[in-house]
Amino acid sequence: MSQQYYKELIQLLDQSYAPYSGFNVASIIVCNDGGVYKGVNVESAAYPTTICAERNAIHTAVTNGVKKGGVQEVHILARNDTGSLIRAFPCGSCRQVIAEQSSNDAIVYCYNENGDVVMHTIVELLPFAFLGDEL
Ligand code: THU
């Protein structure tokens, strides 16, 4: 299945809007209800308003009714400004949102230019996560 997502990620990269960095990112989220949601990074001339691909996908999942804890898998592929596919890991902000929306048990799949995948649990990527229990 991950090779199917890899193919879809390659196509999805073309939807990325990244004229400032030239760094395209695509993400596919798989949820516990069987839902699959896609996201790309969308940059802005006001740079900090840029949204990452992973959060775009998760926000779409939530918009479509996925509840906290529903995110199970996060698939990620990037392409740099020379057009080469490249492995990317989620930024800190995305790790926070992945942890919170997955009940801290998501698996993150990061692909390289050959489709080789590196898998990490979100706990590996964000140990000691702040999940809101203290609020
Ligand atoms: N980016 C993502 O979409 N996901 C990440 O996890 C890291 C960074 C995007 C944001 C920006 O459009 C570009 O990559 C360069 O930082």
Tab-separated table of C-alpha atoms and ligand atoms in Angstrom:
chain	number	residue	atom	x	y	z
A	1	MET	CA	0.000	0.000	0.000
A	2	SER	CA	2.820	2.412	0.791
A	3	GLN	CA	4.045	2.153	-2.835
A	4	GLN	CA	0.572	3.202	-3.988
A	5	TYR	CA	0.748	6.213	-1.670
A	6	TYR	CA	4.238	6.969	-3.011
A	7	LYS	CA	2.869	7.168	-6.549
A	8	GLU	CA	0.032	9.396	-5.400
A	9	LEU	CA	2.479	11.630	-3.496
A	10	ILE	CA	4.531	12.189	-6.646
A	11	GLN	CA	1.423	13.399	-8.467
A	12	LEU	CA	0.278	15.439	-5.490
A	13	LEU	CA	3.564	17.382	-5.446
A	14	ASP	CA	2.365	19.224	-8.548
A	15	GLN	CA	-0.467	20.787	-6.492
A	16	SER	CA	2.000	22.331	-4.031
A	17	TYR	CA	2.174	26.130	-4.091
A	18	ALA	CA	5.758	26.973	-3.137
A	19	PRO	CA	6.995	29.843	-5.333
A	20	TYR	CA	9.172	31.311	-2.560
A	21	SER	CA	11.115	28.284	-1.342
A	22	GLY	CA	10.784	26.121	-4.437
A	23	PHE	CA	10.394	23.227	-1.994
A	24	ASN	CA	7.266	21.189	-2.714
A	25	VAL	CA	5.842	18.892	-0.054
A	26	ALA	CA	2.974	16.412	-0.337
A	27	SER	CA	1.322	14.456	2.435
A	28	ILE	CA	-1.308	11.728	2.629
A	29	ILE	CA	-3.059	10.982	5.924
A	30	VAL	CA	-4.730	7.652	6.637
A	31	CYS	CA	-7.330	7.662	9.396
A	32	ASN	CA	-8.927	5.016	11.591
A	33	ASP	CA	-12.270	5.383	9.806
A	34	GLY	CA	-10.600	4.365	6.546
A	35	GLY	CA	-10.545	7.935	5.312
A	36	VAL	CA	-7.581	9.144	3.261
A	37	TYR	CA	-6.826	12.867	3.106
A	38	LYS	CA	-4.276	14.779	1.060
A	39	GLY	CA	-2.406	18.011	1.638
A	40	VAL	CA	0.335	20.114	0.065
A	41	ASN	CA	2.286	23.054	1.366
A	42	VAL	CA	0.760	26.407	0.459
A	43	GLU	CA	3.126	29.338	0.794
A	44	SER	CA	2.313	33.015	1.035
A	45	ALA	CA	4.075	36.248	0.178
A	46	ALA	CA	3.639	36.963	3.885
A	47	TYR	CA	5.993	34.068	4.668
A	48	PRO	CA	4.825	33.027	8.175
A	49	THR	CA	1.319	32.378	6.914
A	50	THR	CA	2.625	29.388	4.950
A	51	ILE	CA	0.995	26.089	5.869
A	52	CYS	CA	2.831	22.771	5.684
A	53	ALA	CA	1.547	19.811	3.696
A	54	GLU	CA	1.081	17.582	6.742
A	55	ARG	CA	-1.000	20.090	8.664
A	56	ASN	CA	-3.018	20.908	5.563
A	57	ALA	CA	-3.904	17.232	5.211
A	58	ILE	CA	-4.722	16.804	8.903
A	59	HIS	CA	-6.821	19.970	8.979
A	60	THR	CA	-8.767	18.626	6.011
A	61	ALA	CA	-9.288	15.324	7.833
A	62	VAL	CA	-10.635	17.158	10.877
A	63	THR	CA	-12.815	19.334	8.651
A	64	ASN	CA	-14.287	16.141	7.224
A	65	GLY	CA	-15.171	14.775	10.640
A	66	VAL	CA	-12.108	12.869	11.815
A	67	LYS	CA	-11.963	13.065	15.606
A	68	LYS	CA	-8.970	13.511	17.909
A	69	GLY	CA	-6.995	10.273	17.830
A	70	GLY	CA	-8.164	9.407	14.332
A	71	VAL	CA	-4.899	9.944	12.462
A	72	GLN	CA	-3.053	6.622	11.993
A	73	GLU	CA	-0.527	7.151	9.196
A	74	VAL	CA	1.231	10.195	7.771
A	75	HIS	CA	2.980	9.745	4.376
A	76	ILE	CA	5.390	12.457	3.207
A	77	LEU	CA	7.407	13.195	0.063
A	78	ALA	CA	9.223	16.389	-0.958
A	79	ARG	CA	10.813	17.812	-4.099
A	80	ASN	CA	13.543	20.434	-3.970
A	81	ASP	CA	14.096	23.476	-6.173
A	82	THR	CA	16.150	21.457	-8.674
A	83	GLY	CA	13.178	19.140	-9.207
A	84	SER	CA	14.679	16.193	-7.330
A	85	LEU	CA	12.513	14.076	-5.079
A	86	ILE	CA	13.896	14.149	-1.559
A	87	ARG	CA	13.102	12.672	1.840
A	88	ALA	CA	11.672	15.164	4.322
A	89	PHE	CA	10.674	14.737	7.929
A	90	PRO	CA	7.841	16.744	9.475
A	91	CYS	CA	8.708	20.080	11.082
A	92	GLY	CA	8.195	20.629	14.790
A	93	SER	CA	4.809	22.277	14.369
A	94	CYS	CA	3.546	19.376	12.279
A	95	ARG	CA	4.892	16.856	14.806
A	96	GLN	CA	2.821	18.569	17.475
A	97	VAL	CA	-0.365	18.376	15.402
A	98	ILE	CA	0.318	14.760	14.352
A	99	ALA	CA	0.842	13.756	17.993
A	100	GLU	CA	-2.333	15.449	19.166
A	101	GLN	CA	-4.591	14.240	16.366
A	102	SER	CA	-3.322	10.664	16.505
A	103	SER	CA	-3.524	10.150	20.268
A	104	ASN	CA	0.258	10.009	19.984
A	105	ASP	CA	0.413	6.686	18.139
A	106	ALA	CA	0.738	7.628	14.453
A	107	ILE	CA	3.333	6.111	12.136
A	108	VAL	CA	5.142	8.609	9.894
A	109	TYR	CA	6.321	7.299	6.497
A	110	CYS	CA	9.027	9.405	4.811
A	111	TYR	CA	9.966	8.457	1.224
A	112	ASN	CA	13.084	9.167	-0.821
A	113	GLU	CA	13.567	9.489	-4.578
A	114	ASN	CA	13.519	5.695	-5.012
A	115	GLY	CA	10.351	5.177	-3.024
A	116	ASP	CA	12.317	3.717	-0.131
A	117	VAL	CA	10.444	4.464	3.039
A	118	VAL	CA	11.712	5.265	6.530
A	119	MET	CA	9.090	4.745	9.219
A	120	HIS	CA	9.033	6.339	12.646
A	121	THR	CA	6.457	6.477	15.368
A	122	ILE	CA	5.394	9.974	16.310
A	123	VAL	CA	6.742	9.256	19.805
A	124	GLU	CA	10.182	8.768	18.269
A	125	LEU	CA	9.867	12.072	16.405
A	126	LEU	CA	8.371	14.009	19.318
A	127	PRO	CA	9.161	12.467	22.697
A	128	PHE	CA	7.475	13.877	25.779
A	129	ALA	CA	4.781	15.510	23.650
A	130	PHE	CA	2.498	18.124	25.114
A	131	LEU	CA	-0.926	16.612	24.416
A	132	GLY	CA	-3.103	19.028	26.333
A	133	ASP	CA	-3.818	16.802	29.328
A	134	GLU	CA	-2.335	19.471	31.593
A	135	LEU	CA	-4.691	22.203	30.383
B	1	THU	N1	7.225	22.244	4.725
B	1	THU	C1	6.219	21.334	4.779
B	1	THU	O1	5.260	21.401	3.993
B	1	THU	N2	6.279	20.355	5.724
B	1	THU	C2	7.281	20.228	6.627
B	1	THU	O2	7.189	19.406	7.520
B	1	THU	C3	8.485	21.043	6.499
B	1	THU	C4	8.362	22.240	5.626
B	1	THU	C5	7.157	23.291	3.712
B	1	THU	C6	6.918	24.672	4.263
B	1	THU	C7	7.521	25.547	3.196
B	1	THU	O3	6.546	25.798	2.202
B	1	THU	C8	8.624	24.699	2.589
B	1	THU	O4	8.395	23.371	3.020
B	1	THU	C9	10.011	25.128	2.999
B	1	THU	O5	10.132	25.230	4.368
